[in-house]
Each structure stands twice: as structure tokens, then as C-alpha cells.
XYZ file of C-alpha atoms in Angstrom:
396
model
C 107.855 96.716 -96.839
C 110.159 99.567 -97.958
C 110.064 100.811 -101.446
C 113.315 101.750 -103.433
C 115.793 103.450 -101.524
C 116.992 107.127 -102.827
C 120.541 107.140 -104.250
C 123.537 106.594 -101.679
C 125.538 109.714 -100.219
C 128.196 110.872 -102.714
C 131.790 111.450 -101.816
C 133.347 111.641 -98.327
C 131.607 114.791 -97.315
C 127.706 116.016 -97.116
C 124.916 114.223 -98.968
C 123.736 116.266 -101.695
C 120.018 116.763 -101.028
C 117.191 119.076 -102.993
C 115.849 122.016 -101.001
C 113.169 120.676 -98.414
C 109.676 121.520 -99.212
C 107.929 124.139 -96.855
C 107.236 122.270 -93.418
C 109.203 119.044 -94.169
C 111.416 118.330 -91.555
C 115.091 118.044 -92.627
C 117.608 114.981 -91.838
C 120.667 115.282 -90.081
C 123.647 116.293 -92.359
C 127.003 114.219 -92.119
C 130.464 114.579 -93.129
C 133.370 112.056 -92.466
C 136.848 114.177 -92.397
C 140.486 112.472 -92.569
C 142.476 112.868 -89.508
C 145.213 114.849 -91.200
C 143.049 117.384 -92.286
C 144.399 120.456 -91.080
C 141.361 122.316 -92.131
C 138.820 119.674 -90.115
C 137.259 122.459 -88.020
C 136.674 125.053 -90.571
C 135.291 122.311 -93.005
C 132.972 121.129 -90.513
C 131.766 124.735 -89.536
C 131.154 125.809 -93.168
C 128.960 122.827 -93.656
C 127.014 123.027 -90.486
C 126.349 126.785 -90.003
C 123.646 127.157 -92.606
C 121.556 124.503 -91.367
C 121.542 125.897 -87.857
C 122.183 122.767 -85.914
C 121.080 122.113 -82.293
C 123.436 119.125 -81.676
C 126.544 118.212 -83.215
C 127.917 114.499 -82.737
C 131.630 113.783 -83.225
C 132.893 109.972 -83.423
C 136.718 109.494 -83.548
C 139.749 108.723 -81.621
C 141.380 110.733 -78.812
C 144.757 111.457 -80.768
C 142.507 113.660 -82.808
C 141.775 116.212 -80.293
C 138.025 115.800 -80.025
C 137.765 118.181 -76.781
C 139.690 121.008 -78.851
C 137.413 120.359 -81.830
C 134.528 120.688 -79.736
C 135.500 123.944 -78.396
C 136.204 124.985 -82.105
C 132.623 124.026 -83.180
C 131.084 125.543 -80.172
C 132.649 128.784 -80.418
C 131.443 128.990 -84.209
C 128.080 127.591 -83.926
C 126.843 129.236 -80.918
C 125.613 128.496 -77.364
C 122.332 126.898 -78.915
C 124.170 124.223 -80.444
C 125.548 121.341 -78.420
C 128.856 119.046 -79.262
C 128.900 115.717 -77.698
C 131.666 113.049 -79.187
C 133.393 110.033 -77.901
C 136.333 108.072 -79.094
C 135.800 104.877 -81.630
C 137.427 101.749 -82.746
C 136.506 102.873 -86.143
C 134.180 105.097 -88.105
C 130.965 104.736 -90.053
C 130.696 107.696 -92.792
C 128.675 108.357 -95.585
C 130.607 105.719 -97.602
C 130.590 103.173 -94.928
C 133.118 101.995 -92.906
C 136.646 104.204 -92.565
C 139.293 104.748 -90.235
C 141.717 107.298 -88.745
C 138.676 110.053 -89.364
C 136.102 112.191 -87.516
C 132.467 111.598 -88.361
C 130.102 114.536 -87.639
C 126.799 114.634 -87.667
C 124.719 117.850 -87.252
C 120.893 117.622 -86.417
C 119.167 120.605 -87.635
C 117.064 122.946 -85.194
C 114.263 123.344 -87.222
C 113.441 119.576 -86.990
C 115.333 118.530 -83.568
C 115.440 119.518 -80.046
C 118.306 117.875 -77.808
C 118.969 117.499 -73.936
C 122.089 116.216 -72.437
C 122.646 114.564 -69.040
C 126.164 113.443 -67.779
C 126.135 110.811 -65.762
C 129.320 110.934 -63.927
C 131.523 108.291 -61.904
C 130.201 105.243 -63.639
C 132.822 103.041 -61.973
C 131.113 103.952 -58.693
C 127.739 102.650 -59.812
C 125.710 105.432 -58.138
C 122.559 103.779 -59.376
C 120.286 106.199 -56.834
C 121.997 109.329 -58.203
C 121.546 108.291 -61.804
C 117.772 107.367 -61.226
C 117.129 110.667 -59.601
C 119.015 112.616 -61.985
C 117.471 111.068 -65.094
C 113.943 111.509 -63.759
C 114.701 115.418 -63.188
C 116.505 115.655 -66.776
C 113.585 114.008 -68.368
C 111.036 116.036 -66.589
C 112.740 119.106 -67.173
C 112.890 118.473 -70.988
C 109.269 118.208 -71.227
C 108.894 115.977 -74.573
C 106.098 117.185 -76.878
C 103.952 113.968 -77.222
C 103.151 115.111 -80.739
C 106.977 114.600 -81.688
C 109.013 111.274 -81.774
C 111.519 110.938 -79.111
C 114.632 108.839 -78.561
C 117.935 108.669 -76.626
C 121.284 108.243 -77.393
C 123.754 106.670 -74.810
C 127.764 107.029 -75.012
C 128.895 105.146 -71.768
C 132.711 104.469 -71.489
C 133.486 100.903 -71.816
C 136.107 100.459 -69.466
C 134.243 101.086 -66.522
C 132.393 97.847 -67.400
C 128.960 99.205 -66.145
C 126.761 99.128 -69.138
C 124.541 96.884 -68.035
C 123.358 98.148 -64.606
C 123.552 101.657 -66.786
C 121.121 100.581 -69.431
C 118.681 98.996 -66.736
C 118.703 102.155 -64.642
C 117.878 104.100 -67.734
C 115.328 102.068 -68.514
C 113.659 101.952 -65.028
C 114.173 105.782 -64.574
C 112.290 106.936 -68.254
C 110.020 103.743 -69.202
C 109.056 103.303 -72.867
C 111.725 105.586 -74.216
C 113.833 103.681 -77.236
C 117.321 103.904 -76.319
C 120.210 102.987 -78.441
C 124.036 103.762 -77.355
C 127.743 102.283 -78.200
C 130.211 102.027 -75.640
C 133.066 104.408 -76.356
C 136.296 102.466 -77.580
C 139.931 103.329 -78.572
C 140.695 100.756 -81.263
C 141.415 97.956 -79.994
C 144.170 98.511 -77.609
C 141.712 98.979 -74.805
C 143.217 102.109 -73.708
C 141.315 104.978 -71.976
C 138.520 106.108 -74.078
C 136.931 109.841 -74.567
C 133.881 111.353 -73.782
C 133.257 114.786 -74.640
C 130.374 117.629 -74.181
C 130.922 121.310 -75.501
C 134.733 120.901 -75.350
C 135.275 119.593 -72.040
C 136.712 115.946 -71.504
C 134.604 113.704 -69.228
C 136.519 110.563 -68.468
C 134.490 107.740 -66.874
C 131.320 109.199 -67.431
C 128.253 108.253 -69.618
C 126.672 110.777 -71.678
C 123.101 110.245 -72.328
C 121.227 112.588 -74.923
C 117.272 112.842 -75.450
C 116.521 113.881 -78.875
C 112.982 114.797 -80.028
C 112.096 114.830 -83.778
C 109.431 115.908 -86.185
C 110.606 112.637 -88.093
C 109.456 109.437 -87.521
C 111.836 106.734 -85.588
C 112.446 103.049 -85.631
C 115.113 101.022 -83.716
C 116.764 98.438 -85.515
C 119.141 95.564 -84.418
C 120.919 92.777 -85.778
C 123.217 89.967 -84.742
C 124.429 87.563 -87.371
C 124.099 84.724 -84.791
C 121.501 81.833 -84.165
C 121.708 79.371 -81.132
C 123.047 75.720 -81.508
C 121.916 73.101 -79.329
C 125.448 73.340 -77.228
C 124.667 74.832 -73.816
C 126.663 75.396 -70.651
C 125.851 76.724 -67.225
C 128.064 79.364 -65.660
C 129.226 77.649 -62.472
C 131.980 80.097 -61.380
C 132.132 83.937 -62.412
C 133.769 87.109 -61.479
C 130.715 89.532 -62.623
C 132.873 92.623 -61.615
C 135.542 91.846 -64.138
C 133.096 89.941 -66.341
C 135.109 86.702 -66.351
C 133.740 83.168 -66.496
C 136.179 80.729 -64.529
C 134.160 77.711 -65.030
C 131.453 76.188 -67.297
C 129.575 73.240 -66.394
C 131.970 72.837 -63.612
C 134.739 72.729 -65.615
C 137.668 75.083 -66.272
C 135.736 77.724 -68.444
C 138.297 78.024 -71.586
C 138.673 74.163 -71.323
C 135.004 73.605 -71.649
C 134.364 76.098 -74.350
C 137.229 74.255 -76.461
C 134.803 71.046 -76.136
C 131.581 72.754 -77.228
C 133.035 74.175 -80.200
C 135.190 71.263 -81.216
C 138.226 73.506 -80.981
C 141.748 72.786 -79.658
C 142.667 74.731 -76.439
C 145.797 76.050 -77.548
C 143.952 77.210 -81.185
C 141.501 79.366 -79.380
C 142.257 82.871 -80.947
C 140.189 86.497 -80.980
C 138.933 85.206 -84.449
C 137.359 82.014 -83.269
C 136.046 83.547 -80.091
C 134.414 86.203 -82.922
C 133.018 83.033 -84.956
C 131.539 81.238 -81.832
C 130.250 83.492 -78.991
C 128.147 82.598 -76.186
C 124.615 83.693 -76.069
C 122.402 84.605 -73.490
C 118.672 84.185 -73.502
C 116.517 86.974 -72.245
C 112.750 86.510 -72.908
C 112.275 85.482 -76.524
C 115.505 86.753 -77.812
C 119.229 85.612 -77.494
C 121.892 88.406 -76.806
C 125.717 87.725 -77.536
C 128.012 87.575 -74.546
C 131.249 88.056 -76.716
C 134.479 86.916 -75.514
C 137.253 89.456 -75.496
C 140.197 86.881 -74.277
C 141.216 83.840 -72.404
C 142.955 84.675 -69.220
C 146.304 82.763 -68.224
C 144.601 80.643 -65.725
C 141.889 79.447 -68.198
C 139.062 81.750 -67.411
C 137.361 83.518 -70.381
C 136.818 87.274 -70.084
C 133.836 88.680 -71.710
C 132.722 92.128 -73.137
C 129.306 92.155 -71.377
C 128.124 91.066 -67.855
C 127.944 87.420 -66.363
C 127.025 85.565 -63.370
C 127.184 82.106 -62.322
C 123.847 80.449 -62.737
C 123.536 82.176 -66.126
C 122.570 79.529 -68.897
C 124.574 80.028 -72.005
C 124.140 78.537 -75.698
C 127.081 78.564 -78.193
C 126.239 80.678 -81.387
C 126.331 80.025 -85.030
C 127.340 82.699 -87.585
C 125.048 83.464 -90.618
C 125.239 85.633 -93.249
C 126.081 89.103 -91.886
C 125.533 90.904 -95.165
C 122.019 89.577 -96.074
C 120.902 89.487 -92.772
C 121.634 93.463 -92.350
C 119.938 94.128 -95.752
C 116.795 92.141 -94.424
C 116.703 94.222 -91.072
C 116.923 97.358 -92.915
C 114.236 96.622 -95.644
C 111.861 95.508 -92.842
C 111.637 99.187 -91.776
C 108.235 101.026 -92.561
C 109.602 103.442 -94.970
C 113.040 104.123 -96.511
C 115.501 105.934 -93.970
C 116.734 109.627 -94.638
C 119.360 108.347 -92.094
C 120.445 105.664 -89.545
C 122.587 106.447 -86.551
C 124.138 103.263 -85.992
C 126.316 101.555 -83.761
C 128.395 98.769 -84.778
C 130.375 96.231 -82.643
C 134.255 96.099 -83.543
C 134.436 92.365 -83.662
C 131.868 92.183 -86.654
C 134.071 94.738 -88.589
C 137.061 92.345 -87.648
C 135.298 89.512 -88.760
C 134.146 91.114 -91.822
C 137.767 92.104 -92.841
C 139.046 88.687 -92.298
C 136.417 87.409 -94.821
C 136.872 89.929 -97.258
C 133.716 91.320 -97.268
C 134.233 94.966 -95.837
C 133.746 96.359 -99.355
C 130.330 94.826 -99.560
C 129.267 95.926 -96.056
C 130.341 99.571 -96.751
C 128.276 99.360 -99.757
C 125.192 98.387 -97.635
C 126.008 100.923 -95.027
C 126.072 103.721 -97.535
C 123.114 102.595 -99.229
C 121.043 102.488 -95.605
C 122.484 105.852 -95.109
C 124.052 104.672 -91.798
C 126.547 106.885 -89.677
C 128.109 106.271 -86.696
C 131.040 104.443 -85.084
C 132.248 100.955 -84.219
C 132.183 100.054 -80.562
C 133.365 97.909 -77.580
C 129.825 97.121 -76.881
C 125.921 98.161 -78.018
C 122.758 98.934 -75.754
C 119.156 99.003 -76.744
C 115.774 97.793 -75.313
C 117.248 97.896 -71.695
C 120.140 95.285 -72.415
C 123.752 95.658 -73.201
C 125.045 93.486 -75.850
C 128.070 92.616 -78.232
C 128.826 91.763 -81.836
C 125.449 93.606 -82.749
C 124.466 96.347 -84.770
C 122.118 98.690 -83.276
C 120.713 101.854 -85.003
C 117.862 104.413 -84.666
C 116.101 104.853 -88.369
C 115.021 108.234 -89.266
C 112.561 108.317 -91.712
C 110.014 110.867 -93.381
C 106.798 111.278 -91.112
C 103.743 109.485 -91.931
C 101.141 111.538 -94.262
C 98.820 113.244 -92.232
């Protein structure tokens, strides 16, 4: 179990840290800058130049001009620093949840090395091309086995191909821990933005391979437990992620029966409170419901196929479960790169628990954004928090 955590990050800017001892790897530096700040680029440059980053991540909305911001940072930080970003449904900064902001995260070159692979035409599912490109990329990166390595994936959610994408990644680079968050655009499901070095890549997925002197550990937490109510998907549209029938009945009608909620009372809130779970191996993964279609189907945020057996989920305490998952880490984290489903944030807001969760996110030093879907362990899931904890290396 972990020992007492360090003090939370102060303010809405970078954390204050003592000067590191010689030879001790440095953790990333994070800032959350309000959207209306006209000096956003200057503030980020002033904070990041002294640490000499090899990679800067930006999470915000397309309206905030991520490509232009990326170009300005790239010009100031130099060609050795890669700038990658995506749009979000909300941000997680040093003080927890924030809105209408850009969260920036700089990885110092003295402790990190980063490579970037852009997987284009995500909607066309060129699996063979992806596989070959990822293998060449990994071989060319030449990871140092003496250091920790992990992957970060930022796919376009509207292409709806995250399931095959993460499976391809897992097959192309087996054994590499990979976390990801599907780029979002508020709750409007408008076109998202993926940016690399100031250039937008619509419809692409951006994959990053990170190597570091710090220890790393994957974290995931979904605040649901399976009930004894199950249903078989008897008709579906896998491409559009729609269930037409459950137990040979109209999908929305059968879901209403399973939940005990009237059909005309099904809302986004009720869907978020009672998700469908798909069991893979020993774990249940959330298959969140986005909406009911006009003809009584259920549109999901993850892949679905006829023959899948789904279990109705029951919500548990989101804040306590999150704290327990973080406390299970072997050492207190210096930082956690986190991807948190927007449906979790909406549920917290409606339950009046946003402030409490923000306190926990700040306490455990989580930085990231709210997504349309999360990726980890070769799976695409929903209503889940996934993160990569960066911790001090083991002694010796």
C-alpha cells in the first residue's frame, strides 16, 4: 500500500517542486490555462522552456485553436520537442476538473523519450497498413529495456473504430501497456480535433510511444458492479454500434423491462446510471448507451455484435472506489496521465459530487481530459477512468 501522498498541486498553474537531486528523474510539468487567456502561448512557453521538453500534450476544444497553439509552441520550444493535442469534452488540470481551458503537459527530455505514429484514415480500417506501420515504428524507436515504456492513444471517436484499433495495437506491439482517450467535442458529438506539431489530422488516431526513467503502472476504475439481470444481443448493427434486439425483443423495450424504468422515462441520466456490461475474461467492461434511436434501438459508445451476452450494471461509490484504486499503487504517484469518461463527470455533477472528485484528482496529481471512450489492456470501454501513474523509480 502507498504511504502518505505529497501535498496537492497549488493554483491553476504548474506545481511547485523542490529542485531535483542529481540523477533523480523529473516528472512532467502541468498547467491549466483559461480559454480566454490571450497570453496562453507565452505562459506555456515561459513555463516549459526551462525544463527542455521532448513532448508537450495539449487537451482542449477545437474553438481554442489547438493547431495554431501547437505551431507557436513548436516554434519556441524547437524541433526536438513534439507537440500533440486533441479536443476534449472537459479537462482535468492540477486542481481537478476544469472547463473551457487548455491543459498542457510537458515531458522533460532528461527523463523521457517520445515517438509519434499517426494512423490515418481511421474510418477505413486499414488494419494491415496499421499493423505494418506500428511494427516499423516500434522497431525504429528501439526501446531501452532498462527503462519503462508505455503507449498513449488519441483516436477520433466519431470514426467509431477504437475496438479494432486497440486490438491491432495489442497485436502489433504485444506486452506494451497502452492507455488512451477518444477525442471529444463537448457533448455535441461534432467533429473532433487531433493535432501533431501544429497540423490537424482529421479522422486519424495519434499513437505515442513513451520511454522514461520513472516507474509506471496502469490504473483503471469503473464504478459499476454486475447484477443478475442479463440479455443476449439478438440483432445489431456493429458498424453504427446499435443494438436492435435484446432477448429477441425491441432493444429499448427490453432494456426498460430489465431496469424497471418506463420506456418514456429513459434519459441520458438513466442510461448512465444503468449501463450494460460485457464480460471479457474475468472482467466486466462497460458498454455505455449513448441514446435511444427513433425506432427503439439502443446506440452505444462501444462496439457490439449479435450474440454478445450483456449484464445490467449497478453503480457503486465513485469517489471511494477511485481512491481505493489509487491507493493500491505501489508508491505515491508523481503524476497520473488520466482519461475519464464524460458520462462519469456528468453523473458526478448531477449527484453534487464534482468538488469531491476534483479534490481527489488533485490529491493524486491526475492530469488529462474527459473522453467519449477509453482504451486500456487491448480494450475499448466507456464510463471508466484509465490512467498511467508515473512514480519514483524503485531504490536500486
